[in-house]
């Protein structure tokens, strides 16, 4: 497609996106299709000859939109509420246009150098020290995998060369994380061939934070058994509740036993750009690595995860492998040396656009506002006799449940409330289990969210609680009469 056609369709698609954002609240947040609906409506094989692109665009409305769950809807409060800014989309568009594969500096000087600059800007905004150098991966899961791989490389056990299987000279290697950490830590351990039995899950306190004394005990017991502890993954902003592991107290334990400390701040790292929240990363000046995801809470379109690492040399030692056809003479950073991928997308462009368009103040204000809205919802819950909080709210995630006096089975009640809210299409919330209790989670992080959206959700929750309670009372009365 060339010249005028490219322009015409380009304008049309940008118009389409502008209308989509303007009308986003008219869509049901969760897609309402049944499984397989889209597959059943698509041909079984690709068209033999090219189609008119105008027809293809029409199918976005007809086929794709109904199958979209709208993460950009301001009432998407499930999981973590994440959304894209418009300038982020421009970054994606241009990076697709350049289509560069950042493997060697010479194949992508712009991506290689802009990434370094943008990640240094972000590091400063988060209040992290200069010793941490950033590198972009797609997701936090992959960032954490690379951090643990670098930690293992630092053991000098020749695992890169000789592997782990069939070796009698290797003790059981151990990684420690809290019971509340993200499943990506366990997946990394699986993928690195360490095995799930290498992962020790440390108990948490009443605020869902890793208990440092338990960590120390586990490490000491393992050493006595002849195992080899080598890495701790602490979390700042856990997935279930956004609890904050006490990094400052974990650091000395890691230093005493020479363990690599990786901090998973995938969600909450963004909050550290807000001066009054920056304390959440206290202690990270002594961590070995830290992951944060601008695609979670910095309005950056998926995907963009940043690994900050103090030992890029070890990351390089773990992954660099240069075949003849990729050998170059210049002394530069070649990003292919720092991970499993050869080519990398030009992801820093969208973050650069966002930082320049919003400025530090604009980004800070939005995150601060999300935390204010979460506090407002928390206040409403605390003031109500029908609801109770189930975890502290350090950032912008609220964990709570309905607890009306006359209901015994609160788990079933709350699950019904969640399903009723989600089925209506007006909002999306998700759940977790805390201390065995079915817990509702409301995340506030969308760039388009306003006070009225949180009010709407609160009304919806109370409405559903009322409907379900009334139906429960009616059913109970009928069954008494039948009896
Ligand atoms: N770590 C934490 C604390 C998370 O909450 C999540 C996802 O929600 C992840 C890691 C995984 O993120 P990603 O999808 O970027 O792999």
GROMACS .gro file of C-alpha atoms and ligand atoms in nm:
model
  499
    1UNK     CA    1   0.000   0.000   0.000
    2UNK     CA    2   0.155   0.326  -0.108
    3UNK     CA    3   0.107   0.699  -0.137
    4UNK     CA    4  -0.246   0.829  -0.113
    5UNK     CA    5  -0.404   0.500  -0.001
    6UNK     CA    6  -0.164   0.474   0.290
    7UNK     CA    7  -0.244   0.830   0.396
    8UNK     CA    8  -0.620   0.785   0.354
    9UNK     CA    9  -0.636   0.465   0.559
   10UNK     CA   10  -0.390   0.606   0.810
   11UNK     CA   11  -0.616   0.906   0.875
   12UNK     CA   12  -0.914   0.675   0.889
   13UNK     CA   13  -0.754   0.454   1.151
   14UNK     CA   14  -0.645   0.746   1.366
   15UNK     CA   15  -1.002   0.882   1.339
   16UNK     CA   16  -1.129   0.541   1.440
   17UNK     CA   17  -0.904   0.536   1.747
   18UNK     CA   18  -1.005   0.892   1.844
   19UNK     CA   19  -1.374   0.792   1.824
   20UNK     CA   20  -1.300   0.474   2.017
   21UNK     CA   21  -1.154   0.672   2.307
   22UNK     CA   22  -1.432   0.931   2.288
   23UNK     CA   23  -1.695   0.655   2.314
   24UNK     CA   24  -1.508   0.408   2.533
   25UNK     CA   25  -1.764   0.425   2.813
   26UNK     CA   26  -2.038   0.297   2.585
   27UNK     CA   27  -1.875  -0.045   2.555
   28UNK     CA   28  -1.923  -0.325   2.806
   29UNK     CA   29  -1.593  -0.348   2.994
   30UNK     CA   30  -1.571  -0.725   2.963
   31UNK     CA   31  -1.634  -0.870   2.620
   32UNK     CA   32  -1.979  -1.028   2.613
   33UNK     CA   33  -1.907  -1.294   2.348
   34UNK     CA   34  -1.927  -1.666   2.413
   35UNK     CA   35  -1.604  -1.865   2.372
   36UNK     CA   36  -1.534  -1.950   2.002
   37UNK     CA   37  -1.769  -1.677   1.871
   38UNK     CA   38  -1.489  -1.501   1.686
   39UNK     CA   39  -1.334  -1.820   1.552
   40UNK     CA   40  -1.671  -1.937   1.425
   41UNK     CA   41  -1.718  -1.609   1.241
   42UNK     CA   42  -1.386  -1.616   1.059
   43UNK     CA   43  -1.302  -1.810   0.741
   44UNK     CA   44  -1.108  -2.132   0.788
   45UNK     CA   45  -0.819  -2.016   0.566
   46UNK     CA   46  -0.660  -1.694   0.449
   47UNK     CA   47  -0.804  -1.520   0.142
   48UNK     CA   48  -0.657  -1.646  -0.186
   49UNK     CA   49  -0.613  -1.293  -0.321
   50UNK     CA   50  -0.581  -0.957  -0.148
   51UNK     CA   51  -0.894  -0.780  -0.025
   52UNK     CA   52  -1.000  -0.418  -0.036
   53UNK     CA   53  -0.858  -0.272   0.287
   54UNK     CA   54  -1.178  -0.070   0.338
   55UNK     CA   55  -1.358  -0.403   0.388
   56UNK     CA   56  -1.093  -0.519   0.634
   57UNK     CA   57  -1.142  -0.204   0.842
   58UNK     CA   58  -1.518  -0.263   0.854
   59UNK     CA   59  -1.450  -0.599   1.017
   60UNK     CA   60  -1.286  -0.424   1.310
   61UNK     CA   61  -1.631  -0.299   1.410
   62UNK     CA   62  -1.816  -0.613   1.306
   63UNK     CA   63  -1.585  -0.885   1.436
   64UNK     CA   64  -1.305  -0.756   1.654
   65UNK     CA   65  -1.478  -0.497   1.874
   66UNK     CA   66  -1.734  -0.739   2.021
   67UNK     CA   67  -1.444  -0.965   2.122
   68UNK     CA   68  -1.249  -0.687   2.294
   69UNK     CA   69  -1.230  -0.653   2.670
   70UNK     CA   70  -1.172  -0.283   2.710
   71UNK     CA   71  -0.867  -0.230   2.926
   72UNK     CA   72  -0.891   0.141   2.842
   73UNK     CA   73  -1.240   0.168   2.991
   74UNK     CA   74  -1.216   0.385   3.305
   75UNK     CA   75  -1.422   0.127   3.495
   76UNK     CA   76  -1.174  -0.154   3.426
   77UNK     CA   77  -1.069  -0.217   3.786
   78UNK     CA   78  -0.975  -0.585   3.763
   79UNK     CA   79  -0.627  -0.734   3.801
   80UNK     CA   80  -0.422  -0.418   3.769
   81UNK     CA   81  -0.595  -0.135   3.591
   82UNK     CA   82  -0.360  -0.036   3.310
   83UNK     CA   83  -0.421   0.179   3.006
   84UNK     CA   84  -0.253   0.347   2.717
   85UNK     CA   85  -0.208   0.717   2.656
   86UNK     CA   86  -0.261   0.851   2.307
   87UNK     CA   87   0.101   0.955   2.270
   88UNK     CA   88   0.200   0.601   2.366
   89UNK     CA   89   0.008   0.484   2.061
   90UNK     CA   90   0.204   0.724   1.843
   91UNK     CA   91   0.522   0.568   1.979
   92UNK     CA   92   0.397   0.219   1.886
   93UNK     CA   93   0.299   0.339   1.541
   94UNK     CA   94   0.636   0.491   1.464
   95UNK     CA   95   0.827   0.199   1.606
   96UNK     CA   96   0.626  -0.030   1.376
   97UNK     CA   97   0.711   0.202   1.088
   98UNK     CA   98   1.084   0.181   1.159
   99UNK     CA   99   1.054  -0.192   1.225
  100UNK     CA  100   1.408  -0.200   1.360
  101UNK     CA  101   1.546  -0.503   1.539
  102UNK     CA  102   1.770  -0.378   1.815
  103UNK     CA  103   2.029  -0.652   1.824
  104UNK     CA  104   2.348  -0.472   1.729
  105UNK     CA  105   2.408  -0.104   1.784
  106UNK     CA  106   2.463  -0.066   1.409
  107UNK     CA  107   2.123  -0.219   1.326
  108UNK     CA  108   1.950   0.021   1.563
  109UNK     CA  109   2.152   0.308   1.707
  110UNK     CA  110   1.832   0.501   1.783
  111UNK     CA  111   1.678   0.222   1.988
  112UNK     CA  112   2.002   0.137   2.168
  113UNK     CA  113   2.084   0.494   2.269
  114UNK     CA  114   1.734   0.626   2.334
  115UNK     CA  115   1.668   0.328   2.562
  116UNK     CA  116   1.973   0.414   2.770
  117UNK     CA  117   1.871   0.779   2.802
  118UNK     CA  118   1.502   0.718   2.875
  119UNK     CA  119   1.578   0.453   3.136
  120UNK     CA  120   1.820   0.685   3.304
  121UNK     CA  121   1.548   0.954   3.318
  122UNK     CA  122   1.309   0.702   3.470
  123UNK     CA  123   1.572   0.587   3.720
  124UNK     CA  124   1.616   0.943   3.840
  125UNK     CA  125   1.241   0.994   3.866
  126UNK     CA  126   1.214   0.681   4.081
  127UNK     CA  127   1.494   0.802   4.306
  128UNK     CA  128   1.717   0.505   4.226
  129UNK     CA  129   2.095   0.535   4.238
  130UNK     CA  130   2.326   0.559   3.937
  131UNK     CA  131   2.465   0.210   3.992
  132UNK     CA  132   2.147   0.062   3.847
  133UNK     CA  133   2.153   0.043   3.468
  134UNK     CA  134   1.832  -0.029   3.281
  135UNK     CA  135   1.739  -0.261   3.001
  136UNK     CA  136   1.397  -0.310   2.845
  137UNK     CA  137   1.226  -0.648   2.809
  138UNK     CA  138   0.871  -0.725   2.715
  139UNK     CA  139   0.730  -0.824   3.056
  140UNK     CA  140   0.820  -0.842   3.423
  141UNK     CA  141   0.813  -1.219   3.398
  142UNK     CA  142   1.097  -1.204   3.147
  143UNK     CA  143   1.284  -0.934   3.340
  144UNK     CA  144   1.277  -1.146   3.655
  145UNK     CA  145   1.387  -1.454   3.462
  146UNK     CA  146   1.691  -1.262   3.337
  147UNK     CA  147   1.771  -1.129   3.685
  148UNK     CA  148   1.773  -1.479   3.835
  149UNK     CA  149   1.980  -1.607   3.542
  150UNK     CA  150   2.237  -1.332   3.609
  151UNK     CA  151   2.235  -1.416   3.981
  152UNK     CA  152   2.305  -1.781   3.900
  153UNK     CA  153   2.583  -1.687   3.659
  154UNK     CA  154   2.747  -1.499   3.947
  155UNK     CA  155   2.790  -1.828   4.134
  156UNK     CA  156   3.070  -1.934   3.900
  157UNK     CA  157   2.942  -2.290   3.885
  158UNK     CA  158   2.992  -2.324   3.508
  159UNK     CA  159   2.620  -2.377   3.463
  160UNK     CA  160   2.631  -2.191   3.135
  161UNK     CA  161   2.888  -2.437   3.001
  162UNK     CA  162   2.798  -2.762   3.174
  163UNK     CA  163   2.431  -2.717   3.257
  164UNK     CA  164   2.273  -2.859   3.572
  165UNK     CA  165   2.150  -3.202   3.476
  166UNK     CA  166   2.365  -3.507   3.541
  167UNK     CA  167   2.600  -3.318   3.770
  168UNK     CA  168   2.683  -3.462   4.109
  169UNK     CA  169   2.901  -3.170   4.209
  170UNK     CA  170   2.606  -2.928   4.230
  171UNK     CA  171   2.419  -2.876   4.555
  172UNK     CA  172   2.050  -2.785   4.554
  173UNK     CA  173   2.034  -2.418   4.462
  174UNK     CA  174   1.781  -2.210   4.652
  175UNK     CA  175   1.577  -1.898   4.568
  176UNK     CA  176   1.359  -1.728   4.833
  177UNK     CA  177   1.048  -1.523   4.785
  178UNK     CA  178   0.735  -1.452   4.986
  179UNK     CA  179   0.413  -1.652   4.982
  180UNK     CA  180   0.256  -1.347   4.818
  181UNK     CA  181   0.502  -1.304   4.534
  182UNK     CA  182   0.398  -1.325   4.171
  183UNK     CA  183   0.389  -1.660   3.992
  184UNK     CA  184   0.651  -1.529   3.749
  185UNK     CA  185   0.918  -1.600   4.013
  186UNK     CA  186   0.822  -1.966   4.024
  187UNK     CA  187   0.799  -1.982   3.646
  188UNK     CA  188   1.149  -1.837   3.617
  189UNK     CA  189   1.280  -2.104   3.852
  190UNK     CA  190   1.111  -2.371   3.643
  191UNK     CA  191   1.242  -2.232   3.316
  192UNK     CA  192   1.598  -2.200   3.444
  193UNK     CA  193   1.600  -2.569   3.523
  194UNK     CA  194   1.630  -2.510   3.896
  195UNK     CA  195   1.305  -2.690   3.963
  196UNK     CA  196   1.020  -2.588   4.187
  197UNK     CA  197   1.189  -2.748   4.486
  198UNK     CA  198   1.455  -2.478   4.459
  199UNK     CA  199   1.200  -2.214   4.549
  200UNK     CA  200   1.131  -2.142   4.914
  201UNK     CA  201   0.819  -1.941   4.992
  202UNK     CA  202   0.864  -1.734   5.306
  203UNK     CA  203   0.568  -1.662   5.533
  204UNK     CA  204   0.416  -1.314   5.547
  205UNK     CA  205   0.292  -1.102   5.838
  206UNK     CA  206  -0.059  -0.965   5.894
  207UNK     CA  207   0.006  -0.699   5.629
  208UNK     CA  208   0.111  -0.962   5.373
  209UNK     CA  209   0.481  -0.864   5.389
  210UNK     CA  210   0.768  -1.111   5.392
  211UNK     CA  211   0.890  -1.179   5.748
  212UNK     CA  212   1.267  -1.116   5.743
  213UNK     CA  213   1.331  -1.343   6.045
  214UNK     CA  214   1.167  -1.633   5.860
  215UNK     CA  215   1.387  -1.561   5.561
  216UNK     CA  216   1.698  -1.570   5.776
  217UNK     CA  217   1.590  -1.896   5.939
  218UNK     CA  218   1.520  -2.060   5.602
  219UNK     CA  219   1.860  -1.958   5.464
  220UNK     CA  220   2.044  -2.080   5.771
  221UNK     CA  221   1.858  -2.412   5.773
  222UNK     CA  222   1.931  -2.461   5.404
  223UNK     CA  223   2.300  -2.393   5.455
  224UNK     CA  224   2.310  -2.648   5.733
  225UNK     CA  225   2.160  -2.899   5.493
  226UNK     CA  226   2.434  -2.830   5.239
  227UNK     CA  227   2.210  -2.640   4.999
  228UNK     CA  228   2.327  -2.328   4.818
  229UNK     CA  229   2.111  -2.017   4.870
  230UNK     CA  230   2.183  -1.765   4.596
  231UNK     CA  231   1.890  -1.530   4.537
  232UNK     CA  232   1.605  -1.354   4.714
  233UNK     CA  233   1.313  -1.196   4.528
  234UNK     CA  234   1.137  -0.931   4.736
  235UNK     CA  235   0.822  -0.759   4.615
  236UNK     CA  236   0.729  -0.394   4.641
  237UNK     CA  237   0.362  -0.399   4.549
  238UNK     CA  238   0.247  -0.761   4.553
  239UNK     CA  239  -0.018  -0.867   4.308
  240UNK     CA  240  -0.291  -0.961   4.555
  241UNK     CA  241  -0.271  -0.661   4.788
  242UNK     CA  242   0.025  -0.438   4.680
  243UNK     CA  243   0.194  -0.511   5.011
  244UNK     CA  244   0.556  -0.402   5.046
  245UNK     CA  245   0.822  -0.646   5.161
  246UNK     CA  246   1.063  -0.479   5.407
  247UNK     CA  247   1.353  -0.445   5.163
  248UNK     CA  248   1.562  -0.251   5.415
  249UNK     CA  249   1.555  -0.547   5.653
  250UNK     CA  250   1.603  -0.805   5.378
  251UNK     CA  251   1.914  -0.630   5.241
  252UNK     CA  252   2.144  -0.707   5.539
  253UNK     CA  253   2.040  -1.074   5.533
  254UNK     CA  254   2.130  -1.094   5.164
  255UNK     CA  255   2.458  -0.916   5.223
  256UNK     CA  256   2.550  -1.139   5.516
  257UNK     CA  257   2.493  -1.453   5.306
  258UNK     CA  258   2.608  -1.304   4.974
  259UNK     CA  259   2.275  -1.350   4.802
  260UNK     CA  260   2.150  -1.158   4.500
  261UNK     CA  261   1.852  -0.941   4.590
  262UNK     CA  262   1.603  -0.887   4.309
  263UNK     CA  263   1.309  -0.653   4.377
  264UNK     CA  264   0.984  -0.708   4.190
  265UNK     CA  265   0.834  -0.359   4.170
  266UNK     CA  266   0.647  -0.440   3.849
  267UNK     CA  267   0.338  -0.256   3.970
  268UNK     CA  268   0.454  -0.016   4.241
  269UNK     CA  269   0.780   0.102   4.085
  270UNK     CA  270   0.579   0.366   3.897
  271UNK     CA  271   0.449   0.503   4.227
  272UNK     CA  272   0.807   0.582   4.329
  273UNK     CA  273   0.808   0.879   4.092
  274UNK     CA  274   0.567   1.050   4.336
  275UNK     CA  275   0.788   1.220   4.600
  276UNK     CA  276   0.568   1.125   4.897
  277UNK     CA  277   0.560   0.759   4.782
  278UNK     CA  278   0.927   0.725   4.693
  279UNK     CA  279   1.000   0.566   5.030
  280UNK     CA  280   0.844   0.243   4.904
  281UNK     CA  281   1.178   0.168   4.736
  282UNK     CA  282   1.384   0.231   5.050
  283UNK     CA  283   1.665  -0.022   5.063
  284UNK     CA  284   1.675  -0.072   4.686
  285UNK     CA  285   1.998   0.128   4.673
  286UNK     CA  286   2.151  -0.198   4.800
  287UNK     CA  287   1.950  -0.436   4.581
  288UNK     CA  288   2.120  -0.609   4.288
  289UNK     CA  289   1.831  -0.570   4.047
  290UNK     CA  290   1.479  -0.434   4.027
  291UNK     CA  291   1.200  -0.470   3.775
  292UNK     CA  292   0.931  -0.212   3.706
  293UNK     CA  293   0.663  -0.208   3.438
  294UNK     CA  294   0.577   0.124   3.275
  295UNK     CA  295   0.310  -0.074   3.089
  296UNK     CA  296   0.129  -0.119   3.418
  297UNK     CA  297   0.099   0.228   3.563
  298UNK     CA  298   0.277   0.477   3.338
  299UNK     CA  299   0.021   0.488   3.055
  300UNK     CA  300   0.255   0.301   2.823
  301UNK     CA  301   0.096   0.060   2.578
  302UNK     CA  302   0.179  -0.302   2.645
  303UNK     CA  303   0.455  -0.409   2.643
  304UNK     CA  304   0.744  -0.240   2.821
  305UNK     CA  305   0.914  -0.375   3.131
  306UNK     CA  306   1.241  -0.236   3.268
  307UNK     CA  307   1.504  -0.436   3.449
  308UNK     CA  308   1.747  -0.223   3.647
  309UNK     CA  309   2.058  -0.419   3.723
  310UNK     CA  310   2.380  -0.343   3.908
  311UNK     CA  311   2.577  -0.618   3.734
  312UNK     CA  312   2.515  -0.595   3.361
  313UNK     CA  313   2.847  -0.778   3.321
  314UNK     CA  314   2.687  -1.090   3.473
  315UNK     CA  315   2.377  -1.057   3.259
  316UNK     CA  316   2.605  -1.038   2.960
  317UNK     CA  317   2.811  -1.331   3.077
  318UNK     CA  318   2.492  -1.535   3.111
  319UNK     CA  319   2.356  -1.452   2.765
  320UNK     CA  320   2.613  -1.317   2.520
  321UNK     CA  321   2.678  -1.553   2.230
  322UNK     CA  322   2.802  -1.397   1.907
  323UNK     CA  323   2.802  -1.599   1.586
  324UNK     CA  324   3.028  -1.494   1.301
  325UNK     CA  325   2.756  -1.313   1.108
  326UNK     CA  326   2.692  -1.081   1.404
  327UNK     CA  327   3.053  -0.992   1.479
  328UNK     CA  328   3.129  -0.621   1.456
  329UNK     CA  329   3.439  -0.412   1.510
  330UNK     CA  330   3.298  -0.113   1.701
  331UNK     CA  331   3.306  -0.106   2.081
  332UNK     CA  332   2.944  -0.033   2.164
  333UNK     CA  333   2.647  -0.176   2.351
  334UNK     CA  334   2.485  -0.450   2.146
  335UNK     CA  335   2.154  -0.526   2.311
  336UNK     CA  336   2.141  -0.883   2.190
  337UNK     CA  337   2.411  -0.957   2.450
  338UNK     CA  338   2.176  -0.899   2.742
  339UNK     CA  339   1.907  -1.158   2.699
  340UNK     CA  340   1.754  -1.450   2.523
  341UNK     CA  341   1.616  -1.248   2.232
  342UNK     CA  342   1.828  -1.154   1.935
  343UNK     CA  343   1.614  -0.872   1.798
  344UNK     CA  344   1.433  -0.630   2.025
  345UNK     CA  345   1.151  -0.390   1.950
  346UNK     CA  346   1.208  -0.015   1.961
  347UNK     CA  347   1.010   0.019   2.284
  348UNK     CA  348   1.181   0.320   2.437
  349UNK     CA  349   1.025   0.552   2.179
  350UNK     CA  350   0.678   0.536   2.334
  351UNK     CA  351   0.813   0.597   2.684
  352UNK     CA  352   1.016   0.892   2.555
  353UNK     CA  353   0.701   1.040   2.399
  354UNK     CA  354   0.511   0.992   2.724
  355UNK     CA  355   0.780   1.150   2.939
  356UNK     CA  356   0.809   1.449   2.708
  357UNK     CA  357   0.437   1.498   2.657
  358UNK     CA  358   0.329   1.469   3.023
  359UNK     CA  359   0.652   1.583   3.185
  360UNK     CA  360   0.749   1.453   3.526
  361UNK     CA  361   0.479   1.665   3.691
  362UNK     CA  362   0.204   1.535   3.464
  363UNK     CA  363   0.297   1.176   3.538
  364UNK     CA  364   0.325   1.239   3.912
  365UNK     CA  365  -0.013   1.413   3.925
  366UNK     CA  366  -0.194   1.124   3.759
  367UNK     CA  367  -0.053   0.860   3.992
  368UNK     CA  368  -0.120   1.082   4.292
  369UNK     CA  369  -0.481   1.123   4.178
  370UNK     CA  370  -0.526   0.744   4.147
  371UNK     CA  371  -0.404   0.704   4.505
  372UNK     CA  372  -0.647   0.976   4.616
  373UNK     CA  373  -0.937   0.797   4.448
  374UNK     CA  374  -0.837   0.468   4.612
  375UNK     CA  375  -0.831   0.643   4.948
  376UNK     CA  376  -1.176   0.787   4.881
  377UNK     CA  377  -1.315   0.440   4.810
  378UNK     CA  378  -1.139   0.308   5.120
  379UNK     CA  379  -1.308   0.577   5.331
  380UNK     CA  380  -1.650   0.484   5.195
  381UNK     CA  381  -1.588   0.118   5.274
  382UNK     CA  382  -1.469   0.196   5.625
  383UNK     CA  383  -1.768   0.418   5.693
  384UNK     CA  384  -2.018   0.155   5.579
  385UNK     CA  385  -2.153  -0.121   5.806
  386UNK     CA  386  -2.204  -0.351   5.508
  387UNK     CA  387  -1.842  -0.362   5.391
  388UNK     CA  388  -1.499  -0.417   5.542
  389UNK     CA  389  -1.139  -0.365   5.435
  390UNK     CA  390  -0.918  -0.676   5.415
  391UNK     CA  391  -0.575  -0.523   5.348
  392UNK     CA  392  -0.395  -0.190   5.382
  393UNK     CA  393  -0.389   0.041   5.077
  394UNK     CA  394  -0.034   0.167   5.022
  395UNK     CA  395  -0.103   0.264   4.659
  396UNK     CA  396  -0.421   0.247   4.451
  397UNK     CA  397  -0.555  -0.106   4.499
  398UNK     CA  398  -0.840  -0.165   4.742
  399UNK     CA  399  -0.904  -0.513   4.888
  400UNK     CA  400  -1.235  -0.553   5.071
  401UNK     CA  401  -1.555  -0.751   5.096
  402UNK     CA  402  -1.922  -0.717   5.175
  403UNK     CA  403  -2.004  -0.829   5.528
  404UNK     CA  404  -2.372  -0.759   5.600
  405UNK     CA  405  -2.478  -0.884   5.944
  406UNK     CA  406  -2.744  -1.131   5.836
  407UNK     CA  407  -2.528  -1.337   5.593
  408UNK     CA  408  -2.320  -1.636   5.700
  409UNK     CA  409  -2.155  -1.746   5.378
  410UNK     CA  410  -1.962  -1.431   5.290
  411UNK     CA  411  -1.743  -1.604   5.030
  412UNK     CA  412  -2.042  -1.699   4.818
  413UNK     CA  413  -2.202  -1.360   4.866
  414UNK     CA  414  -1.891  -1.174   4.752
  415UNK     CA  415  -1.835  -1.402   4.455
  416UNK     CA  416  -2.194  -1.336   4.349
  417UNK     CA  417  -2.143  -0.960   4.384
  418UNK     CA  418  -1.829  -0.975   4.170
  419UNK     CA  419  -2.001  -1.182   3.901
  420UNK     CA  420  -2.306  -0.957   3.899
  421UNK     CA  421  -2.091  -0.644   3.857
  422UNK     CA  422  -1.889  -0.804   3.578
  423UNK     CA  423  -2.183  -0.955   3.391
  424UNK     CA  424  -2.355  -0.617   3.373
  425UNK     CA  425  -2.068  -0.485   3.159
  426UNK     CA  426  -2.056  -0.152   3.343
  427UNK     CA  427  -1.738  -0.230   3.535
  428UNK     CA  428  -1.487  -0.506   3.583
  429UNK     CA  429  -1.345  -0.609   3.921
  430UNK     CA  430  -1.147  -0.917   4.017
  431UNK     CA  431  -1.073  -1.111   4.333
  432UNK     CA  432  -0.811  -1.280   4.545
  433UNK     CA  433  -0.813  -1.488   4.861
  434UNK     CA  434  -0.672  -1.337   5.179
  435UNK     CA  435  -0.649  -1.547   5.493
  436UNK     CA  436  -0.897  -1.785   5.329
  437UNK     CA  437  -1.150  -1.505   5.263
  438UNK     CA  438  -1.287  -1.434   4.917
  439UNK     CA  439  -1.168  -1.077   4.863
  440UNK     CA  440  -1.278  -0.821   4.607
  441UNK     CA  441  -1.000  -0.622   4.442
  442UNK     CA  442  -1.053  -0.279   4.289
  443UNK     CA  443  -0.754  -0.134   4.111
  444UNK     CA  444  -0.753   0.233   4.012
  445UNK     CA  445  -0.490   0.313   3.753
  446UNK     CA  446  -0.655   0.410   3.429
  447UNK     CA  447  -0.543   0.735   3.272
  448UNK     CA  448  -0.909   0.819   3.198
  449UNK     CA  449  -1.051   0.740   3.543
  450UNK     CA  450  -1.229   1.021   3.729
  451UNK     CA  451  -1.405   1.048   4.063
  452UNK     CA  452  -1.742   0.982   3.895
  453UNK     CA  453  -1.623   0.639   3.779
  454UNK     CA  454  -1.530   0.534   4.131
  455UNK     CA  455  -1.866   0.667   4.253
  456UNK     CA  456  -2.040   0.465   3.982
  457UNK     CA  457  -1.858   0.152   4.093
  458UNK     CA  458  -1.942   0.209   4.459
  459UNK     CA  459  -2.311   0.253   4.373
  460UNK     CA  460  -2.299  -0.058   4.158
  461UNK     CA  461  -2.145  -0.264   4.437
  462UNK     CA  462  -2.412  -0.151   4.682
  463UNK     CA  463  -2.687  -0.209   4.429
  464UNK     CA  464  -2.569  -0.566   4.364
  465UNK     CA  465  -2.530  -0.632   4.736
  466UNK     CA  466  -2.891  -0.514   4.786
  467UNK     CA  467  -3.027  -0.725   4.500
  468UNK     CA  468  -2.845  -1.039   4.606
  469UNK     CA  469  -2.939  -0.996   4.973
  470UNK     CA  470  -3.307  -0.939   4.884
  471UNK     CA  471  -3.308  -1.244   4.657
  472UNK     CA  472  -3.140  -1.451   4.930
  473UNK     CA  473  -3.402  -1.342   5.184
  474UNK     CA  474  -3.687  -1.419   4.940
  475UNK     CA  475  -3.545  -1.765   4.855
  476UNK     CA  476  -3.507  -1.844   5.225
  477UNK     CA  477  -3.866  -1.738   5.294
  478UNK     CA  478  -3.999  -1.954   5.007
  479UNK     CA  479  -3.804  -2.258   5.121
  480UNK     CA  480  -3.941  -2.212   5.477
  481UNK     CA  481  -4.295  -2.197   5.337
  482UNK     CA  482  -4.234  -2.509   5.122
  483UNK     CA  483  -4.109  -2.688   5.431
  484LIG     N1  484   0.511  -0.903   3.926
  484LIG     C1  485   0.404  -0.849   3.982
  484LIG     C2  486   0.410  -0.797   4.123
  484LIG     C3  487   0.284  -0.841   3.910
  484LIG     O1  488   0.176  -0.789   3.968
  484LIG     C4  489   0.281  -0.889   3.778
  484LIG     C5  490   0.157  -0.882   3.700
  484LIG     O2  491   0.055  -0.834   3.740
  484LIG     C6  492   0.397  -0.945   3.723
  484LIG     C7  493   0.510  -0.951   3.801
  484LIG     C8  494   0.399  -1.000   3.585
  484LIG     O3  495   0.391  -0.897   3.491
  484LIG     P1  496   0.411  -0.923   3.336
  484LIG     O4  497   0.275  -0.945   3.278
  484LIG     O5  498   0.475  -0.797   3.285
  484LIG     O6  499   0.498  -1.042   3.319
   0.00000   0.00000   0.00000
